[in-house]
Amino acid sequence: MHHSIEIQNLNYTYPDGTVALRDVTLSIAPGEKVALVGPNGAGKSTLILHLNGILSGKGLVRVCSLEVVKENLGRVRSCVGMVFQSPEDQLFSPTVFDDVAFGPLYQGLPHAEVLQRVDGALEEVHMLSYKPRVSHHLSMGEKKRIAIATVLSMNPEVLILDEPTGGLDPRSRRSLIHLLQELPLTMLVSTHDMRLVREIFPRMIILDEGKVVADGPTLVLMDDAQLLEAHGLERP
Amino acid sequence: MHIHFLDPYRPRNSLVHRLDPRIKLVLAVAFILTNALLPSGAWPFYILLFALILSVEVISDLGMAYVLKRSSLALPFMLAALPLIFTIPGVSLFSFSVGPWQIHASLQGLERFISISIKSWLSVQAAIVLAASTSFPDLLVAMRALYVPQLLVSVFGLMWRYMFVLVDEASRLLRARSARSGQSDLPGARTGGSLSWRARVTGGMAGSLFLRAFERSDRIYMAMVSRGYDGEVRALPLPQVQPTQWVVLVAGLGLLVAFLGLALLVWG
Amino acid sequence: MLRTPIAMHIPDGFLSVPVSIFFWIISILVIGYALKRVSADLGERRVPLMGVLAAAIFAGQMLNFAVAGGTSGHLIGAALATILLGPWAAMVILTCVISVQALIFQDGGLLVLGTNIFNMAIVAVTVSYMVYHSVRWLAGSKSWGVYASGFIAAWTSVVVAALGTAMELAVSGTSPANIAIPAMGGIHALIGIGEGLITVGALAFLRASRRDLLRSDEAGPPRGRLVWVAGLALALLLAVASPLASRHPDGLMQVAAQYGFLTSARDPFFRLVPHYLFPGIENKTLATILAAVLGTLIVFGVVLGVAFARRRKSSSDGGQNNMTPG
């Protein structure tokens, strides 16, 4: 059976000796929308960085049926679209067009195809008119959407987002939530925004001190006040 | 739209703005070169070139006041040429003594000084028009067309992208420092600390800025890698230059060559 | 307005066309080579690293501190960039900073950009590299070694770059050598102190927080070899160019002959401009200054050549190389 994401017994220790992940096992099916929650320092970001091969620990990590090893990294990164927390460092090209074209360009696609992908991706985030704009002039909400477009243009199977609603005002947040609901991709989101989780993500994984402590339906887990409190989470 | 106070680009809908950046860059440099090749004291031709650049300024809708104001900022360097008035021999204008020295100002020296100043000032205006009428991404296109290696162009792009961000960071550092730079009521307290202390504090600020830049470059690298970056610099092919643009290029170059040729004929 | 306060960015119109073109050619060749070396040294990270650090240098030039009576000291950053990233990356980074300053802010001209790049990205970096490593080698493993080398490297790079600027102005006939060289040299000898102090401050901060960054460019002699050669070539270039600067027989000679100057009784002029009129006679002060600069550079060249030779010998002996700085 094809899993979008498959992790088995993943362990990771930082160079300075801190153990970040302990025996993490989980799998995500195509089309699923899963939220990864837990207190700061739980290892959420560390776990996510394994999914496109930026970090590499002990254990099996497979995305889109590809093992995340050196030979596969190119294809892995085409399949997994990673959106980082700070869009400032993700929009590094002079114009929005250049940033969204970066991915397809590196995939080696022909010129015409690159242009099509850019238009398609910007259309999906409803920002087609922003093509010629200069990145550093945009607002935080606009930057976040463009950052999503920069990975959508690679036609990934999976979308991974780190704190997508962080730093957004209520209106931008609402608009981003709409966007995430519209996108049909498999989605894994690392977040503190419990209201976001309850609204869009039917499945929730709780990570604490590098271990998976719970993995199940969001609504069920959220009813367990004790569980939430034990792991530094609040019921929305 | 928030325009950073540093960015000189002023978007307008003028013909100059719409001119292909590659052609603009070539014409700007040709203008500056023509200036440099004009002989000293060729006043009528300086006036011709001034008229030329003024017309461009008017067409560009940037406003002469804007360009002239910015160009005046380049004036201080003229001090470097000031001694020429007194060191080039020729018909004496006036003289005075400083200590044991007798200093004479000569007509030729003054002419030379004024020529250099005018030529420099005209060149600066051309550069200002270029920068104010061309967005930076377009300037990158112009650079690529001039065979600047793609690696360097990419570094330029990243530098410009984060220049404003880091300038803002530096501003915040300066603001934080001045917020803590108070005066004490204690009698005899020396405000400001020692010179070397102040220098070291500033050095610490620079170090902090650099450190944050290092760490930011790591994050950018991760973002690039996540989108497939493999170290090789790649770019889309440059768009074609429209035929009408070539006409402008040829006309502009022709005009400059004509001016120069005439000037050299008359003055050379 | 954001302007570099240090008057080393030559505007258009102040250098002759031959000088401009000459230095454009040199700069293109050197920076072209630097780009290749950077790819080898920094690998995949070179674009984001150099881009953001170029932005940091640009922003860093805004950081000032009060010196006296309203003046302030600032940072150019060539020495700091060289110490942190090695000479080749520093050259590329400074080239970006200077080019953007010229293109966007008209701080320095476009035709003379090649020369400005030569002075501030190539000369300043090469001098920083040579001075930094030789002083560190001399200081051995003493803890103050980094700071002393940083300070002296920063100071020297500023002064030598300024002297280069002055000579280019002189050769172009824009500024008389016997005024430009002492003036530029003198002013920048003072400004260089500020540069040195800020560089030391930055190094202290980075050493405390991210010591690993200071070792990132500690490559052995093989990588540095070309820079030593470049430095020596530079010293030789200066040696050849300086007599030219003081005896450049440009159109002024014509003017002098035309006005019967050579035989007129205008004594004051002779006192002020002897080197323009008499090619064989050099201004004594000028010669002394230049000799000092050149002598220093040549001595450095010899010291480094010796150090390099000794290092090579040690490493080929397979023994502990106790002369590696840091």
PDB file of C-alpha atoms in Angstrom, chain B residues 95-233:
ATOM      1  CA  SER B  95      47.541  84.587  -5.755  1.00  0.00           C
ATOM      2  CA  PHE B  96      47.993  84.510  -2.045  1.00  0.00           C
ATOM      3  CA  SER B  97      50.562  83.353   0.411  1.00  0.00           C
ATOM      4  CA  VAL B  98      50.325  80.652   2.982  1.00  0.00           C
ATOM      5  CA  GLY B  99      53.335  80.690   5.238  1.00  0.00           C
ATOM      6  CA  PRO B 100      56.470  80.455   3.129  1.00  0.00           C
ATOM      7  CA  TRP B 101      54.535  79.387   0.022  1.00  0.00           C
ATOM      8  CA  GLN B 102      53.264  81.585  -2.777  1.00  0.00           C
ATOM      9  CA  ILE B 103      50.154  80.012  -4.282  1.00  0.00           C
ATOM     10  CA  HIS B 104      48.901  81.069  -7.708  1.00  0.00           C
ATOM     11  CA  ALA B 105      45.579  80.114  -9.192  1.00  0.00           C
ATOM     12  CA  SER B 106      45.693  79.712 -12.948  1.00  0.00           C
ATOM     13  CA  LEU B 107      43.039  80.008 -15.595  1.00  0.00           C
ATOM     14  CA  GLN B 108      43.942  76.649 -17.041  1.00  0.00           C
ATOM     15  CA  GLY B 109      43.743  75.064 -13.619  1.00  0.00           C
ATOM     16  CA  LEU B 110      40.330  76.550 -13.000  1.00  0.00           C
ATOM     17  CA  GLU B 111      39.166  75.414 -16.427  1.00  0.00           C
ATOM     18  CA  ARG B 112      40.423  71.921 -15.738  1.00  0.00           C
ATOM     19  CA  PHE B 113      38.753  71.802 -12.347  1.00  0.00           C
ATOM     20  CA  ILE B 114      35.422  73.032 -13.661  1.00  0.00           C
ATOM     21  CA  SER B 115      35.571  70.648 -16.635  1.00  0.00           C
ATOM     22  CA  ILE B 116      36.128  67.667 -14.382  1.00  0.00           C
ATOM     23  CA  SER B 117      33.378  68.780 -12.044  1.00  0.00           C
ATOM     24  CA  ILE B 118      30.837  69.285 -14.810  1.00  0.00           C
ATOM     25  CA  LYS B 119      31.660  66.034 -16.553  1.00  0.00           C
ATOM     26  CA  SER B 120      31.412  64.170 -13.278  1.00  0.00           C
ATOM     27  CA  TRP B 121      28.115  65.815 -12.444  1.00  0.00           C
ATOM     28  CA  LEU B 122      26.622  64.925 -15.841  1.00  0.00           C
ATOM     29  CA  SER B 123      27.781  61.329 -15.489  1.00  0.00           C
ATOM     30  CA  VAL B 124      26.164  61.041 -12.070  1.00  0.00           C
ATOM     31  CA  GLN B 125      22.875  62.214 -13.497  1.00  0.00           C
ATOM     32  CA  ALA B 126      22.940  59.488 -16.101  1.00  0.00           C
ATOM     33  CA  ALA B 127      23.552  56.928 -13.359  1.00  0.00           C
ATOM     34  CA  ILE B 128      20.694  58.332 -11.292  1.00  0.00           C
ATOM     35  CA  VAL B 129      18.258  58.169 -14.187  1.00  0.00           C
ATOM     36  CA  LEU B 130      19.283  54.585 -14.782  1.00  0.00           C
ATOM     37  CA  ALA B 131      18.827  53.565 -11.156  1.00  0.00           C
ATOM     38  CA  ALA B 132      15.579  55.443 -10.654  1.00  0.00           C
ATOM     39  CA  SER B 133      13.938  54.160 -13.809  1.00  0.00           C
ATOM     40  CA  THR B 134      15.022  50.536 -13.657  1.00  0.00           C
ATOM     41  CA  SER B 135      13.914  48.014 -11.079  1.00  0.00           C
ATOM     42  CA  PHE B 136      16.687  45.901  -9.630  1.00  0.00           C
ATOM     43  CA  PRO B 137      15.426  42.637 -11.104  1.00  0.00           C
ATOM     44  CA  ASP B 138      15.643  44.390 -14.473  1.00  0.00           C
ATOM     45  CA  LEU B 139      19.183  45.506 -13.721  1.00  0.00           C
ATOM     46  CA  LEU B 140      20.028  41.854 -13.095  1.00  0.00           C
ATOM     47  CA  VAL B 141      18.732  41.085 -16.587  1.00  0.00           C
ATOM     48  CA  ALA B 142      20.978  43.829 -17.946  1.00  0.00           C
ATOM     49  CA  MET B 143      23.945  42.355 -16.094  1.00  0.00           C
ATOM     50  CA  ARG B 144      23.303  38.891 -17.475  1.00  0.00           C
ATOM     51  CA  ALA B 145      23.129  40.335 -20.962  1.00  0.00           C
ATOM     52  CA  LEU B 146      26.557  41.848 -20.420  1.00  0.00           C
ATOM     53  CA  TYR B 147      27.925  38.385 -19.679  1.00  0.00           C
ATOM     54  CA  VAL B 148      28.298  38.875 -15.960  1.00  0.00           C
ATOM     55  CA  PRO B 149      28.633  35.259 -14.720  1.00  0.00           C
ATOM     56  CA  GLN B 150      25.353  33.810 -13.462  1.00  0.00           C
ATOM     57  CA  LEU B 151      26.962  32.971 -10.129  1.00  0.00           C
ATOM     58  CA  LEU B 152      27.728  36.627  -9.506  1.00  0.00           C
ATOM     59  CA  VAL B 153      24.280  37.678 -10.687  1.00  0.00           C
ATOM     60  CA  SER B 154      22.692  35.254  -8.217  1.00  0.00           C
ATOM     61  CA  VAL B 155      24.804  36.650  -5.390  1.00  0.00           C
ATOM     62  CA  PHE B 156      23.758  40.174  -6.418  1.00  0.00           C
ATOM     63  CA  GLY B 157      20.136  39.102  -6.339  1.00  0.00           C
ATOM     64  CA  LEU B 158      20.403  37.652  -2.864  1.00  0.00           C
ATOM     65  CA  MET B 159      22.380  40.624  -1.616  1.00  0.00           C
ATOM     66  CA  TRP B 160      19.786  43.059  -2.801  1.00  0.00           C
ATOM     67  CA  ARG B 161      16.953  40.958  -1.459  1.00  0.00           C
ATOM     68  CA  TYR B 162      18.367  40.976   2.060  1.00  0.00           C
ATOM     69  CA  MET B 163      20.063  44.363   1.996  1.00  0.00           C
ATOM     70  CA  PHE B 164      16.966  46.166   3.190  1.00  0.00           C
ATOM     71  CA  VAL B 165      16.207  43.531   5.782  1.00  0.00           C
ATOM     72  CA  LEU B 166      19.685  43.809   7.264  1.00  0.00           C
ATOM     73  CA  VAL B 167      19.730  47.599   7.056  1.00  0.00           C
ATOM     74  CA  ASP B 168      16.546  47.520   9.117  1.00  0.00           C
ATOM     75  CA  GLU B 169      18.275  45.210  11.575  1.00  0.00           C
ATOM     76  CA  ALA B 170      21.230  47.589  11.764  1.00  0.00           C
ATOM     77  CA  SER B 171      18.817  50.486  12.336  1.00  0.00           C
ATOM     78  CA  ARG B 172      17.257  48.597  15.208  1.00  0.00           C
ATOM     79  CA  LEU B 173      20.684  47.973  16.699  1.00  0.00           C
ATOM     80  CA  LEU B 174      21.503  51.668  16.467  1.00  0.00           C
ATOM     81  CA  ARG B 175      18.157  52.576  17.945  1.00  0.00           C
ATOM     82  CA  ALA B 176      18.677  50.184  20.833  1.00  0.00           C
ATOM     83  CA  ARG B 177      22.089  51.689  21.468  1.00  0.00           C
ATOM     84  CA  SER B 178      20.833  55.260  21.507  1.00  0.00           C
ATOM     85  CA  ALA B 179      17.974  54.259  23.771  1.00  0.00           C
ATOM     86  CA  ARG B 180      20.615  53.200  26.264  1.00  0.00           C
ATOM     87  CA  SER B 181      22.883  56.186  25.724  1.00  0.00           C
ATOM     88  CA  GLY B 182      21.816  58.448  28.509  1.00  0.00           C
ATOM     89  CA  GLN B 183      23.480  61.034  30.679  1.00  0.00           C
ATOM     90  CA  SER B 184      23.999  60.649  34.358  1.00  0.00           C
ATOM     91  CA  ASP B 185      23.210  63.338  36.920  1.00  0.00           C
ATOM     92  CA  LEU B 186      26.271  62.400  38.899  1.00  0.00           C
ATOM     93  CA  PRO B 187      28.819  65.187  38.878  1.00  0.00           C
ATOM     94  CA  GLY B 188      32.024  64.355  37.037  1.00  0.00           C
ATOM     95  CA  ALA B 189      30.539  61.464  35.133  1.00  0.00           C
ATOM     96  CA  ARG B 190      31.995  61.314  31.639  1.00  0.00           C
ATOM     97  CA  THR B 191      29.288  60.663  29.082  1.00  0.00           C
ATOM     98  CA  GLY B 192      30.038  58.257  26.296  1.00  0.00           C
ATOM     99  CA  GLY B 193      32.755  56.149  27.787  1.00  0.00           C
ATOM    100  CA  SER B 194      36.145  55.936  26.156  1.00  0.00           C
ATOM    101  CA  LEU B 195      36.737  55.963  22.415  1.00  0.00           C
ATOM    102  CA  SER B 196      37.982  52.429  22.351  1.00  0.00           C
ATOM    103  CA  TRP B 197      34.981  51.248  24.363  1.00  0.00           C
ATOM    104  CA  ARG B 198      32.608  52.894  21.923  1.00  0.00           C
ATOM    105  CA  ALA B 199      34.470  51.338  19.027  1.00  0.00           C
ATOM    106  CA  ARG B 200      34.302  47.922  20.607  1.00  0.00           C
ATOM    107  CA  VAL B 201      30.587  48.246  21.299  1.00  0.00           C
ATOM    108  CA  THR B 202      30.044  49.140  17.676  1.00  0.00           C
ATOM    109  CA  GLY B 203      32.216  46.221  16.710  1.00  0.00           C
ATOM    110  CA  GLY B 204      30.015  43.980  18.800  1.00  0.00           C
ATOM    111  CA  MET B 205      26.998  45.292  16.927  1.00  0.00           C
ATOM    112  CA  ALA B 206      28.732  44.521  13.650  1.00  0.00           C
ATOM    113  CA  GLY B 207      29.596  41.057  14.910  1.00  0.00           C
ATOM    114  CA  SER B 208      26.003  40.473  15.938  1.00  0.00           C
ATOM    115  CA  LEU B 209      24.785  41.606  12.530  1.00  0.00           C
ATOM    116  CA  PHE B 210      27.218  39.249  10.842  1.00  0.00           C
ATOM    117  CA  LEU B 211      26.282  36.347  13.050  1.00  0.00           C
ATOM    118  CA  ARG B 212      22.611  36.776  12.308  1.00  0.00           C
ATOM    119  CA  ALA B 213      23.504  36.986   8.639  1.00  0.00           C
ATOM    120  CA  PHE B 214      25.380  33.672   8.848  1.00  0.00           C
ATOM    121  CA  GLU B 215      22.440  31.987  10.524  1.00  0.00           C
ATOM    122  CA  ARG B 216      19.989  33.493   8.092  1.00  0.00           C
ATOM    123  CA  SER B 217      22.063  32.201   5.195  1.00  0.00           C
ATOM    124  CA  ASP B 218      21.748  28.717   6.703  1.00  0.00           C
ATOM    125  CA  ARG B 219      17.962  28.996   6.751  1.00  0.00           C
ATOM    126  CA  ILE B 220      17.909  30.293   3.195  1.00  0.00           C
ATOM    127  CA  TYR B 221      20.115  27.422   2.127  1.00  0.00           C
ATOM    128  CA  MET B 222      17.668  24.969   3.706  1.00  0.00           C
ATOM    129  CA  ALA B 223      14.798  26.582   1.870  1.00  0.00           C
ATOM    130  CA  MET B 224      16.735  26.419  -1.388  1.00  0.00           C
ATOM    131  CA  VAL B 225      17.669  22.799  -0.846  1.00  0.00           C
ATOM    132  CA  SER B 226      14.056  21.945  -0.053  1.00  0.00           C
ATOM    133  CA  ARG B 227      13.143  23.192  -3.493  1.00  0.00           C
ATOM    134  CA  GLY B 228      15.713  21.105  -5.252  1.00  0.00           C
ATOM    135  CA  TYR B 229      18.773  23.359  -5.205  1.00  0.00           C
ATOM    136  CA  ASP B 230      21.866  21.355  -5.985  1.00  0.00           C
ATOM    137  CA  GLY B 231      24.478  24.097  -5.957  1.00  0.00           C
ATOM    138  CA  GLU B 232      24.357  24.765  -9.636  1.00  0.00           C
ATOM    139  CA  VAL B 233      23.102  28.220 -10.517  1.00  0.00           C
TER     140      VAL B 233
END
